Coordinates of C-alpha atoms in Angstrom, one line a residue:
Chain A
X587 CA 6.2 107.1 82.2
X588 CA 9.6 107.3 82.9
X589 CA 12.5 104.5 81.8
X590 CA 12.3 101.7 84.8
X591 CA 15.8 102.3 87.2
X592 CA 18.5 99.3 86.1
X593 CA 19.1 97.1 88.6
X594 CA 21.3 94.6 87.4
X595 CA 23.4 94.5 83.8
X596 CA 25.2 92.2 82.3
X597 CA 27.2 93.4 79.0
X598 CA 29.4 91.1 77.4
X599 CA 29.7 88.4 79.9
X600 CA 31.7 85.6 79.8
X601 CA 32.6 83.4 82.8
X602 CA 34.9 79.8 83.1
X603 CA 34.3 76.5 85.5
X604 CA 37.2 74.5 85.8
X605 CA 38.4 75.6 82.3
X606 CA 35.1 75.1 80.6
X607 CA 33.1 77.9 79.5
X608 CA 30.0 78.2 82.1
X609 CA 28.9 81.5 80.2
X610 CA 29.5 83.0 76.7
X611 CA 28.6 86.5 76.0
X612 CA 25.6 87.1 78.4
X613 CA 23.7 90.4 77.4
X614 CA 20.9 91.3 79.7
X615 CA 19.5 93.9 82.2
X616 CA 16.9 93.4 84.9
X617 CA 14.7 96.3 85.5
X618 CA 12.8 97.7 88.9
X619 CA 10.0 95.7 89.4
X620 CA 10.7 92.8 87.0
X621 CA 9.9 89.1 87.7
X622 CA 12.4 87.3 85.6
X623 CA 12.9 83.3 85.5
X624 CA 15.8 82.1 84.4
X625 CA 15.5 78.7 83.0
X626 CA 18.0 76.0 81.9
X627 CA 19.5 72.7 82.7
X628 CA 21.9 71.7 85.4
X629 CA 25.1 72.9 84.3
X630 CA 23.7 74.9 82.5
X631 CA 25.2 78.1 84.1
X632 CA 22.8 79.6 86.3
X633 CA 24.6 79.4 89.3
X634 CA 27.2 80.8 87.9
X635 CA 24.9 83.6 87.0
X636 CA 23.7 84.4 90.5
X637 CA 27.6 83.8 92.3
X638 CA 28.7 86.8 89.9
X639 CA 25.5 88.8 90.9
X640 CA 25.9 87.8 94.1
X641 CA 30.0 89.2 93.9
X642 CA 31.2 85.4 95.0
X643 CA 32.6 85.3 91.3
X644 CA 34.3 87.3 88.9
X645 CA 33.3 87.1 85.2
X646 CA 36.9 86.5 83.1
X647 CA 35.4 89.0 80.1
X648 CA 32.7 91.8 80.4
X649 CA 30.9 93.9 82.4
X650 CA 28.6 93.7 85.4
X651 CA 27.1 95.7 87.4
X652 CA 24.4 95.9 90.2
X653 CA 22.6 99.0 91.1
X654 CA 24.9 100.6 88.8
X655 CA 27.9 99.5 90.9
X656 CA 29.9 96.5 91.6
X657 CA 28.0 93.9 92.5
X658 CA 30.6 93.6 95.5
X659 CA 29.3 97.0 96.4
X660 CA 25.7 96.3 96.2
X661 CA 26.0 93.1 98.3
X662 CA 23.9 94.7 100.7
X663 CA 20.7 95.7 98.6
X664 CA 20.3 91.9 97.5
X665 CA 18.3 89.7 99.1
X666 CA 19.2 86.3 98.6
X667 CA 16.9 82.4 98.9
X668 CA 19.0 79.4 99.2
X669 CA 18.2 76.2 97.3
X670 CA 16.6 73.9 100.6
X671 CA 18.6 71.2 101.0
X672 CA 21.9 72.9 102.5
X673 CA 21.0 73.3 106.0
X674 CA 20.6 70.6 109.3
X675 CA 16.8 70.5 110.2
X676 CA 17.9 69.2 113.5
X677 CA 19.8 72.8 114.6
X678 CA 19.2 74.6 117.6
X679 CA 18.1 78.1 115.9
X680 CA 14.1 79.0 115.6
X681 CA 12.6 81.1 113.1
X682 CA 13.5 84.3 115.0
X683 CA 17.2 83.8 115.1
X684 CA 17.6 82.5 111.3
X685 CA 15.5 85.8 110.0
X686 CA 17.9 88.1 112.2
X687 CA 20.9 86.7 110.1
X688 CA 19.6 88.4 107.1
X689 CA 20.4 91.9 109.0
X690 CA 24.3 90.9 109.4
X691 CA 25.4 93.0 106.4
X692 CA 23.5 96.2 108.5
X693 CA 24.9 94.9 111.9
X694 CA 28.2 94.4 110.7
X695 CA 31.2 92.1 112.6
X696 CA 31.2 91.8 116.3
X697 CA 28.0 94.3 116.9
X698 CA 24.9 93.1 118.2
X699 CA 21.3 93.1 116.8
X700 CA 19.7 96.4 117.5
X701 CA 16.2 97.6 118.2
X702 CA 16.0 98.5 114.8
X703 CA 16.9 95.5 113.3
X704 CA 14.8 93.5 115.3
X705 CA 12.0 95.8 114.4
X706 CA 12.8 94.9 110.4
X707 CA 13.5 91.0 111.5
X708 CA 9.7 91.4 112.9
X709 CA 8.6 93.3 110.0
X710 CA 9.7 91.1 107.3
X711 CA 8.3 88.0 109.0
X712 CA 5.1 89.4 109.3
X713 CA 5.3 90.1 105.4
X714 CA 5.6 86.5 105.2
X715 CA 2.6 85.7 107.9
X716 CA 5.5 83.8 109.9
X717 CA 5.5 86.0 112.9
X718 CA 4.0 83.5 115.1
X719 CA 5.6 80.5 114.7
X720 CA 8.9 83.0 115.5
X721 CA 9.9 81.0 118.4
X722 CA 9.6 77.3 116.4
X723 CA 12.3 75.6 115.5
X724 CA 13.2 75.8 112.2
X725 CA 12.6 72.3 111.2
X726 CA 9.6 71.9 112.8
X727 CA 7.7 73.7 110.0
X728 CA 6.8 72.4 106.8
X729 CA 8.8 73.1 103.7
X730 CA 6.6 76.1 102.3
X731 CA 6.9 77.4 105.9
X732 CA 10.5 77.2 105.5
X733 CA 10.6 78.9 102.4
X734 CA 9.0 81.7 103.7
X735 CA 10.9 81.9 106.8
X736 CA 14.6 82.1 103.9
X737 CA 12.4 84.9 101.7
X738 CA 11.5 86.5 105.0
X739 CA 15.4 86.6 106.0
X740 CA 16.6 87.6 102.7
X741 CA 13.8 90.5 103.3
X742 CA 15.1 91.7 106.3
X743 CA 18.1 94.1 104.8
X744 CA 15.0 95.7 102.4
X745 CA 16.7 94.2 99.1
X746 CA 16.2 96.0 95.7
X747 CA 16.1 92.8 94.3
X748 CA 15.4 89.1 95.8
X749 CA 17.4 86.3 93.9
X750 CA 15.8 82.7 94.4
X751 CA 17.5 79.3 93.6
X752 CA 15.1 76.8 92.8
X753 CA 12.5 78.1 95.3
X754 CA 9.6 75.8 94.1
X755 CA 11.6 72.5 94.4
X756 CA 10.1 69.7 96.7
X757 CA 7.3 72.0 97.0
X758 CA 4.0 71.0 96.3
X759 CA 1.8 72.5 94.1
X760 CA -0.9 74.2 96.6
X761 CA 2.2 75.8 98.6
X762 CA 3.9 76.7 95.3
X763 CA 0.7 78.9 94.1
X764 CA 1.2 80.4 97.8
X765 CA 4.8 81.3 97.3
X766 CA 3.9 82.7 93.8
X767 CA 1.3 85.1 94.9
X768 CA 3.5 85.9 97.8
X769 CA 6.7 86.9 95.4
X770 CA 3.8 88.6 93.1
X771 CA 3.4 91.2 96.2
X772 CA 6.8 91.9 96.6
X773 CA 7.3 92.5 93.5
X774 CA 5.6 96.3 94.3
X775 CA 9.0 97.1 95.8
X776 CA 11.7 95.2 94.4
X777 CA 13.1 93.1 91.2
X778 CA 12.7 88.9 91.4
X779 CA 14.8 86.9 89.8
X780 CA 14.4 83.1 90.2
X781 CA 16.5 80.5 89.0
X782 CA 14.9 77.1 87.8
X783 CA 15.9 74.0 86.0
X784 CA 12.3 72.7 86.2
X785 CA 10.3 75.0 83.5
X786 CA 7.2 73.6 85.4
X787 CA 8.4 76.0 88.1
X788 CA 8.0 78.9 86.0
X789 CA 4.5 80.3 86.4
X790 CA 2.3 82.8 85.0
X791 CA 3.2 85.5 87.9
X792 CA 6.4 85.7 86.2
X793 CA 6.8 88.1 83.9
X794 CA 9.9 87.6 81.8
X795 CA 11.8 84.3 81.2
X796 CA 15.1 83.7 79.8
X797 CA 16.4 80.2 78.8
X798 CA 20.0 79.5 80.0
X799 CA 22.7 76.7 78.5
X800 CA 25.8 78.6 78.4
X801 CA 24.3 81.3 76.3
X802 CA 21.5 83.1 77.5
X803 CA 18.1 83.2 75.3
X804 CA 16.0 86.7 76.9
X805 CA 12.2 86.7 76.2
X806 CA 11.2 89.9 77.0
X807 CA 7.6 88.6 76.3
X808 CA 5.2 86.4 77.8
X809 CA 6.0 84.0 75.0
X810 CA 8.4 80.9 75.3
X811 CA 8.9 78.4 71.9
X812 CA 9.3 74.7 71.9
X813 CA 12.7 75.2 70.2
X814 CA 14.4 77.9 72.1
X815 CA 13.6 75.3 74.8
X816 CA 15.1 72.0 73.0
X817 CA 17.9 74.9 72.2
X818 CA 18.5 75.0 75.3
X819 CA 17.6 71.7 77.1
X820 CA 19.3 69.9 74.0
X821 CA 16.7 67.5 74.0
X822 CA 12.7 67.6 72.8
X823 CA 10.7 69.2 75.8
X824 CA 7.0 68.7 76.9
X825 CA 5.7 71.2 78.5
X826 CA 3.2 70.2 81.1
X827 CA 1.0 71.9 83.3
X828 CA -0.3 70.5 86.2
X829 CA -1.4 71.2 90.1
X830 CA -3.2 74.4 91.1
X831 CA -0.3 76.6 89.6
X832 CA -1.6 78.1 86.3
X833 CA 1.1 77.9 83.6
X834 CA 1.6 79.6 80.7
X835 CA 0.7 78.5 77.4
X836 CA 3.2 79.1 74.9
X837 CA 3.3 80.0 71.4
X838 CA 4.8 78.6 68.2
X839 CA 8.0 80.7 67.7
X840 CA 7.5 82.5 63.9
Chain B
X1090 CA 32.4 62.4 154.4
X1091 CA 32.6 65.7 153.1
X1092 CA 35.6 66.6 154.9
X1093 CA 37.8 65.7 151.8
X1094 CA 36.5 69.6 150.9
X1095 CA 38.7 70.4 153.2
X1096 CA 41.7 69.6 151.3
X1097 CA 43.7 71.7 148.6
X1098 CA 43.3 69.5 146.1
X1099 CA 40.2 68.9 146.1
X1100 CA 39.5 72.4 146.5
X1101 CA 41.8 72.8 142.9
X1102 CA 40.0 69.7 141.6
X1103 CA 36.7 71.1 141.5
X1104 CA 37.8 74.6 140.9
X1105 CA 39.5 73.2 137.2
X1106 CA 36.1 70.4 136.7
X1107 CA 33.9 74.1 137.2
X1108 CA 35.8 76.1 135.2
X1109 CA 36.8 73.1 132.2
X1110 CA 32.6 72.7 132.3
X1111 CA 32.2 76.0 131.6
X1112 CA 34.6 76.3 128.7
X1113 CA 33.3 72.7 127.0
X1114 CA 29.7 73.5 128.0
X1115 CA 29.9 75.9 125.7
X1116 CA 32.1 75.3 123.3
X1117 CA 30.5 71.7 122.9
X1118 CA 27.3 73.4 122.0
X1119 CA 28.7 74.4 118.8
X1120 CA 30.7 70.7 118.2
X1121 CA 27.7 68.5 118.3
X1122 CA 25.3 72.0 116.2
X1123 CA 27.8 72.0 113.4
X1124 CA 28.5 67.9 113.7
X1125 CA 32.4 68.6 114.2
X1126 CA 33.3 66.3 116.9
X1127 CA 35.8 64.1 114.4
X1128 CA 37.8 67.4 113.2
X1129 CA 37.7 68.2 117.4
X1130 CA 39.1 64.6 118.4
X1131 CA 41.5 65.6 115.6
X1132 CA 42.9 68.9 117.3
X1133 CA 42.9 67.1 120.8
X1134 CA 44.7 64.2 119.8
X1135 CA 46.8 66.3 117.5
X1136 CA 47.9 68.2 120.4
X1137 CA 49.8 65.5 121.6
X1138 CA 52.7 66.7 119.9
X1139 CA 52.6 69.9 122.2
X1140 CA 53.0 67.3 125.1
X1141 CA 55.8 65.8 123.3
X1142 CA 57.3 69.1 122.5
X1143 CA 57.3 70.6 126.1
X1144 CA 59.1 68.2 128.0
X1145 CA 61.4 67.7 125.1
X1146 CA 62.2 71.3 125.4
X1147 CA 61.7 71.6 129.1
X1148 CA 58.7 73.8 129.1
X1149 CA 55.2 72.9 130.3
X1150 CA 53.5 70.6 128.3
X1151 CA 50.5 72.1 128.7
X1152 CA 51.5 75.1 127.0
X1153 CA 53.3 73.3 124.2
X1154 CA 49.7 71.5 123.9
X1155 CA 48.8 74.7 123.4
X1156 CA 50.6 76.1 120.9
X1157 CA 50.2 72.6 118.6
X1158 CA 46.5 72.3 119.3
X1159 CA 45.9 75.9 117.7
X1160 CA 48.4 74.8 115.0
X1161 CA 46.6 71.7 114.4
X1162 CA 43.6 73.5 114.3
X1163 CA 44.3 76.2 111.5
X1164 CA 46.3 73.2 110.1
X1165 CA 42.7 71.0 109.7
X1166 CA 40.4 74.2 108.5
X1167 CA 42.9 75.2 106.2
X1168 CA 44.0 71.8 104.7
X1169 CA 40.3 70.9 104.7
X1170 CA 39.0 73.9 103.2
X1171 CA 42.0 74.6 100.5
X1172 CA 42.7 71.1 99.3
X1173 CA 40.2 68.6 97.2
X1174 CA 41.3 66.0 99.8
X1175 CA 38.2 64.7 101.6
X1176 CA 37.8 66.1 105.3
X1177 CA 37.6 63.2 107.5
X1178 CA 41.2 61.7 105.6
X1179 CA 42.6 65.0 106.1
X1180 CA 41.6 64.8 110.1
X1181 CA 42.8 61.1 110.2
X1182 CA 46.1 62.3 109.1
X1183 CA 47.1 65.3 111.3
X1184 CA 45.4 63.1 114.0
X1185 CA 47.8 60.7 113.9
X1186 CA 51.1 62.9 112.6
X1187 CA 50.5 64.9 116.1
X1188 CA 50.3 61.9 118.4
X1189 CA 53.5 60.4 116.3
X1190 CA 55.5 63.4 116.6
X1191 CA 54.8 63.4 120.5
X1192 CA 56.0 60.2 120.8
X1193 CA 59.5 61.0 119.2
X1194 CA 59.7 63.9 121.3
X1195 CA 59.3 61.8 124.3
X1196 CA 61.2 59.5 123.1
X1197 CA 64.3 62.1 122.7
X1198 CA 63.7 63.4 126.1
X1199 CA 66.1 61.7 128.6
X1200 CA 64.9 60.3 132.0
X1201 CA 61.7 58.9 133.0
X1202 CA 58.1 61.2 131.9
X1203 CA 56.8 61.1 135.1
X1204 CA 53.1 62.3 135.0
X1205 CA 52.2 61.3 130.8
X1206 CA 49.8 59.1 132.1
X1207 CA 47.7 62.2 133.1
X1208 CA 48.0 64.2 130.4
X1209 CA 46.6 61.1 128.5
X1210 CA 43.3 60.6 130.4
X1211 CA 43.6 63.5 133.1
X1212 CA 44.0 63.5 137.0
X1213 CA 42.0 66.2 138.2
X1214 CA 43.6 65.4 141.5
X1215 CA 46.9 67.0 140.7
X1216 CA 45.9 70.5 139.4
X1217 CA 48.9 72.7 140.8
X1218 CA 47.3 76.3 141.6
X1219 CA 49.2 78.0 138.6
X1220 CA 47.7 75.9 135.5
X1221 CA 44.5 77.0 137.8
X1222 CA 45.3 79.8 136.7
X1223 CA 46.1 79.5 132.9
X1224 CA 42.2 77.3 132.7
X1225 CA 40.7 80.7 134.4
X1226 CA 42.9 83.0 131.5
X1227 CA 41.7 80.5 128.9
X1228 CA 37.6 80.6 129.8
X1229 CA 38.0 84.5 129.9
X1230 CA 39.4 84.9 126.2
X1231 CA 37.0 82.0 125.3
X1232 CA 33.9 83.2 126.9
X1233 CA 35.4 86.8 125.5
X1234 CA 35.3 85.5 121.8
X1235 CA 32.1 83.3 121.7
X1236 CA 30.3 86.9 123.3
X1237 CA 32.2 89.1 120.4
X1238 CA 31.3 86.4 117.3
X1239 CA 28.1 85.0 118.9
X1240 CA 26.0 85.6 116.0
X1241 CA 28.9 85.0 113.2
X1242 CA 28.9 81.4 115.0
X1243 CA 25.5 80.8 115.0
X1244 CA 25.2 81.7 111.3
X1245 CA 28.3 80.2 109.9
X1246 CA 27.3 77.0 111.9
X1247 CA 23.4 76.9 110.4
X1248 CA 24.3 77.7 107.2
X1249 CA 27.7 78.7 105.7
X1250 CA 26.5 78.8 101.9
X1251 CA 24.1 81.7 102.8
X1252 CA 26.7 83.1 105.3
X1253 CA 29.2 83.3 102.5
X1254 CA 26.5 85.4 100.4
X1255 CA 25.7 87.5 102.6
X1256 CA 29.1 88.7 102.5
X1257 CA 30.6 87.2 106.3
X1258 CA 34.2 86.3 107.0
X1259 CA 33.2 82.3 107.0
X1260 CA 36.7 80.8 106.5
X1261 CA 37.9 83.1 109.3
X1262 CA 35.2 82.8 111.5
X1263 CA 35.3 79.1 111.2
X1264 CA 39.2 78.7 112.0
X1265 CA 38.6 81.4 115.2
X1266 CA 36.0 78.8 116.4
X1267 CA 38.4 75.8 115.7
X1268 CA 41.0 78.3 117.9
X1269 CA 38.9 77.8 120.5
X1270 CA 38.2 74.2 120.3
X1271 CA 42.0 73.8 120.7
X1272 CA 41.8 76.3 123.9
X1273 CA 39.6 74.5 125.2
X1274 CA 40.8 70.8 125.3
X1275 CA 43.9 72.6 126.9
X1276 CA 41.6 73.1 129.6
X1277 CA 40.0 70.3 129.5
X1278 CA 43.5 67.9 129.5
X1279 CA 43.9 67.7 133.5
X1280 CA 40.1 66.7 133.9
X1281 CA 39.5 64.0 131.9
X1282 CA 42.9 63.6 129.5
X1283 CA 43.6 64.3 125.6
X1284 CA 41.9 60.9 124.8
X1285 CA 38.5 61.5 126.6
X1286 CA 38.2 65.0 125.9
X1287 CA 35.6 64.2 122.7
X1288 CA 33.1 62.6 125.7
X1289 CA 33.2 66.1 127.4
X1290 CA 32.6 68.2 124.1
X1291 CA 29.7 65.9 123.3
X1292 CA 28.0 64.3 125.9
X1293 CA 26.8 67.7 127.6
X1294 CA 25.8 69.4 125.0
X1295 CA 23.9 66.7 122.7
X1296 CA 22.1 66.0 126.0
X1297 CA 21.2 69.6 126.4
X1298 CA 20.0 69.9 122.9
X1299 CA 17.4 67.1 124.1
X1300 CA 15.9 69.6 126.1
X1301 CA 16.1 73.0 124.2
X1302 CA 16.6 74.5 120.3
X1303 CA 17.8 77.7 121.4
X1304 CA 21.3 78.1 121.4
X1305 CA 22.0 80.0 124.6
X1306 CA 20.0 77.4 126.4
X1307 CA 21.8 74.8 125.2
X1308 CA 25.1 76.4 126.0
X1309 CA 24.0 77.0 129.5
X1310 CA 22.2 73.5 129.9
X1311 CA 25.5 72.0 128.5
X1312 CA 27.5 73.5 131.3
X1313 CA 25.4 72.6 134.2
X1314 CA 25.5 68.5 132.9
X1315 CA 29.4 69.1 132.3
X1316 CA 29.2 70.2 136.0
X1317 CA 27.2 67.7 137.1
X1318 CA 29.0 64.9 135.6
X1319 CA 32.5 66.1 136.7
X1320 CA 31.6 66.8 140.1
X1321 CA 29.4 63.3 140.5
X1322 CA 32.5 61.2 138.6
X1323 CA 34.9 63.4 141.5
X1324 CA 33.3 61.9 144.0
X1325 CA 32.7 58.6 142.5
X1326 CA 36.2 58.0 141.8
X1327 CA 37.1 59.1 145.1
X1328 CA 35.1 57.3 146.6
X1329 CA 35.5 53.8 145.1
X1330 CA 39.0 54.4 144.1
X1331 CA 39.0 54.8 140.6
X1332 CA 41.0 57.2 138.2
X1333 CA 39.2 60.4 137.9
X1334 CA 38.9 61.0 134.5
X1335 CA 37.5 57.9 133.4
X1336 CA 34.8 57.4 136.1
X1337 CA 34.0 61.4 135.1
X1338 CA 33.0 59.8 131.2
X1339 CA 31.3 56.8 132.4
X1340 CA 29.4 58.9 134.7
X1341 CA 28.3 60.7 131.8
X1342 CA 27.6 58.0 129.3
X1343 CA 25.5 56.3 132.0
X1344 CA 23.3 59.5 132.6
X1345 CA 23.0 60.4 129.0
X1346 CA 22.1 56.4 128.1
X1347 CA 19.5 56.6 131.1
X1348 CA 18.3 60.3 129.8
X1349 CA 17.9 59.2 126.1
X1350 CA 16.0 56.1 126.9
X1351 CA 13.2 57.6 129.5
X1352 CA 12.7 60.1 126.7
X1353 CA 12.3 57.6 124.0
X1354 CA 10.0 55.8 126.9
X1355 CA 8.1 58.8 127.4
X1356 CA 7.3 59.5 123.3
X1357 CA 6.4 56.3 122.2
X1358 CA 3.4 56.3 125.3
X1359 CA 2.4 58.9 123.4
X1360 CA 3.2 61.6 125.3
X1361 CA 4.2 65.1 124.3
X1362 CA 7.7 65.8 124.7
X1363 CA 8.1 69.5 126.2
X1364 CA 10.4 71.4 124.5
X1365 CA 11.5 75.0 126.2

C-alpha cells in the first residue's frame, strides 16, 4: 500500500495569546482519511490550533503547512463546522441559503451562485439527508439538524479535510451516535479532525486522539492513559461512558 | 379630496416617501437581521454635524450630512472593531460628538437657520425637485451595491465567525454596508428627520420579518409597509394638520402594535401561523 498523501503538518510549532504561550513545539501530521480528536481543556490551545490551520493565525516559530502549501493557500480545500452558539436562530436565511455560503471561496466576491454550485449546495445536503427541509428556516430545526445543515455547508466546496469545533456539544446522545456514523462515511473521502474539551465526545469512530494543554500529546493508537489525560487536564479524570455512543475503553499506559 | 395630487409638492412629496421606502425597505432588512439599529441611530444622529457643517460653510446641509454620516460610519465600525472599548459606549460617544459639533457649527453661522427644524424630524412637504434628484442617485448606488454584495451581506450578517474562515472580506464588507446605512438616512432626512429615521429602518422591516424568513421577501415586504406608512401618515398629516414626519412614525407604530397583537391573538387560539 502506498504512504497515505499529508494533509496537514505541523513541525516545530509554537504560537502566543496575548504574550502567553498558547502552543509549544507542536509536532504532528494528519493523513488522508484520518479521524483525529483533539482533546484538551479550555485554554488549552485548540483553537489556536484550528485559527493557524484555518490561516486566521500565524504561528511565531515553525512550520505549517496544509496540502503541502500554506494553509492560506489551501483555505479553499477545508471545510470548516462552527461551535453552535455563534449564530441568531431568529435570522431570515433557510437551510438552502446558509449551505450555499459554503461555495463563496468557488463563487468568489461580487459573482453570483451558479448552476454548478447549486448543484454541489444540493448535493452536499442530500449527503446529510437535509435536502428537504431546504426551504426551513434555520432555527426551526433541531440542534442535530443544525449540525448537519454546518457539516453540509462546510461540504459544499468538496474539502480534503473537514475541521469540527466541539460538534457534539449540547447534543444529545441518540443525535450524537447519528453525527458519528455520519462523519464515519465521509471519512471515505476526506481527513476529520474534531476538536473537543469534553473527552466524552470522543467516540470509538475516531480513530486517532491527541491530548492538547499547550503541548500536544499524539496517540497514534486506539489507546488513551489516565495520566496523559491528568497530564493534560491537570487534574484526576474519570472517564465515563454513557448514552448510546460506544466509547472506548482505555488502557493502563506501560 | 384628492385634488391636492394635483400640486407640486405633493407630487415631490410622495415621489421622495417612494423612493426613501425603497432605500430603508431595504436597507432596514439588514438593520433589524444583524440587530444594528443602535450603531444606525448612531450614524444618523452623528450626521448632524454634516447639518452643522453645511450651513456653516454655505453648502447644502444635506450633502454635508452626507459626507459626516459616511465618516461617522467607518468612524463606528472601525473604532468598534479595532479598539477593546465596548460597542454600544463607542456608539454613545460619536452619537453625541456629531450632534455637539452641529450645534457649534450652527452656532458660528450668522443669521437665523431657517429650515433646522426639518432636517430634525423631516417635512416631506418641502422636497425641492433637485435633492429629488440626489434621493433617486442615492437608491441607484444603493440598490447597485446591496445587488453586487448580496450574498457577502447575507453571510457576514448570519454569521461573521464562519464568514471570516471562509476567507471573506468581513471588516470591509461590514463598513460598505454601514456606508450605506449613512446613504440612506440622507435620504431618509426630508421624510421623517435625523431623529425619527431609526422608526423607518425598523418598523418596516421587523414587521416584514413577521411574515417571511427569506431575505429578499423581507426586503421587498419591508418596502411596501415603508410605502404604506409614508403615504397613509402623508395624508393623515395633511389631512388633520399635523407635521409630516411624526404622523408618518405614529402611523407606523400604530400598525405594527395592531399587526403584532392580532398575531399573538391568532397563536395563542392555537392556530398555525403561516409562514411564506
Amino acid at each position: 500500500m502506498t504512504k497515505e498523501k499529508e494533509i496537514v503538518k505541523f513541525k516545530g510549532v509554537w504560537a502566543y495569546y496575548n504574550h502567553h504561550p498558547a502552543l509549544q513545539d507542536i509536532n504532528f501530521s494528519i493523513h488522508e482519511k484520518d479521524f483525529l480528536g483533539i482533546i484538551g481543556p479550555n485554554g488549552g490551545g485548540k483553537t489556536t490550533l484550528l485559527k493557524i490551520i484555518l490561516c486566521l493565525l500565524k504561528p511565531r516559530r515553525g512550520t505549517v503547512t496544509v496540502l503541502g502549501k500554506d494553509p492560506c493557500e489551501s483555505r479553499s480545500q477545508i471545510g470548516y463546522v462552527p461551535q453552535k452558539s455563534y449564530f441568531d436562530k431568529n435570522f431570515p436565511i433557510d437551510v438552502w441559503q446558509a449551505t450555499l455560503m459554503g461555495l463563496y471561496n468557488q463563487t468568489g466576491l461580487f459573482r453570483r451562485y451558479s448552476r454548478g454550485d447549486k448543484k454541489k449546495a444540493e448535493e452536499a445536503l442530500e449527503r446529510v439527508s437535509m435536502l428537504e427541509y431546504r426551504n426551513r428556516q434555520i432555527g426551526e430545526l433541531s440542534g442535530g439538524q443544525q449540525k448537519r445543515v454546518f457539516i453540509a455547508r462546510a461540504l459544499a466546496s468538496d474539502p480534503k479535510l473537514l475541521l469540527l469545533d466541539e460538534p457534539m456539544e449540547s447534543v444529545d446522545p441518540k443525535v450524537q451516535g447519528e453525527l458519528y456514523s455520519l462523519l464515519k462515511e465521509l471519512q471515505q473521502e476526506m481527513a476529520i479532525v474534531l476538536v473537543s474539551h469534553d473527552i466524552t465526545a470522543i467516540s470509538i469512530y475516531v480513530d486517532e486522539i491527541a491530548c492538547l494543554n499547550q503541548t500536544l500529546v499524539y496517540h497514534g493508537t486506539k489507546e488513551i492513559s489516565d495520566e496523559v489525560l491528568e497530564d493534560t487536564y491537570q487534574c484526576p479524570i474519570h472517564l465515563i461512558a454513557h448514552g448510546t455512543v460506544p466509547h472506548r475503553v482505555l488502557k493502563e499506559h506501560l | 379630496m384628492f385634488d391636492i395630487f394635483g400640486y407640486h409638492f405633493m407630487q415631490n412629496a410622495l415621489m421622495a416617501g417612494l423612493l426613501a421606502s425603497v432605500a430603508c425597505g431595504i436597507i432596514g432588512a439588514y438593520v433589524v437581521s444583524k440587530k444594528i439599529v443602535f450603531i444606525s441611530g448612531g450614524i444618523a444622529h452623528a450626521s448632524f454635524g454634516g447639518i452643522g457643517l453645511g450651513y456653516f460653510l454655505g453648502i447644502s446641509p444635506v450633502l454635508g450630512a452626507t459626507g459626516f454620516g459616511l465618516l461617522s460610519a467607518i468612524a463606528m465600525g472601525l473604532t468598534t472593531r479595532k479598539t477593546k472599548l465596548p460597542e454600544d459606549t463607542v456608539i454613545g460617544i460619536l452619537w453625541a460628538a456629531g450632534m455637539a459639533l452641529g450645534a457649534i457649527f450652527i452656532g458660528l453661522t450668522p443669521g437665523y437657520t431657517t429650515d433646522l427644524f426639518s432636517y430634525l424630524f423631516g417635512n416631506i412637504l418641502t422636497v425641492p425637485d433637485s435633492e429629488l434628484l440626489l434621493i433617486l442617485i442615492l437608491d441607484v448606488v444603493i440598490l447597485g451595491v446591496v445587488a453586487l454584495l448580496y450574498k457577502e451581506f447575507l453571510a457576514v450578517s448570519f454569521d461573521e465567525e464562519y464568514s471570516t474562515v471562509i476567507g471573506m472580506p468581513t471588516e470591509k464588507i461590514y463598513l460598505t454596508m454601514l456606508c450605506l446605512i449613512a446613504l440612506t438616512i440622507v435620504v431618509m432626512i426630508r421624510v421623517v428627520g435625523i431623529i425619527m429615521v431609526i422608526a423607518l429602518l425598523t418598523i418596516p422591516a421587523s414587521l416584514a420579518r413577521q411574515f417571511t424568513h427569506n431575505m429578499k421577501k423581507m426586503m421587498a415586504l419591508s418596502v411596501l409597509f415603508s410605502i404604506i406608512f409614508t403615504f397613509t401618515g402623508l395624508m393623515l398629516s395633511y389631512w388633520l394638520d399635523l407635521a409630516s414626519g411624526a404622523t408618518i412614525i405614529i402611523t407606523g407604530v400604530v400598525i405594527f402594535a395592531l399587526v403584532i397583537a392580532i398575531r399573538k391573538l391568532i397563536s395563542s387560539r392555537g392556530l398555525p401561523s403561516k409562514k411564506m
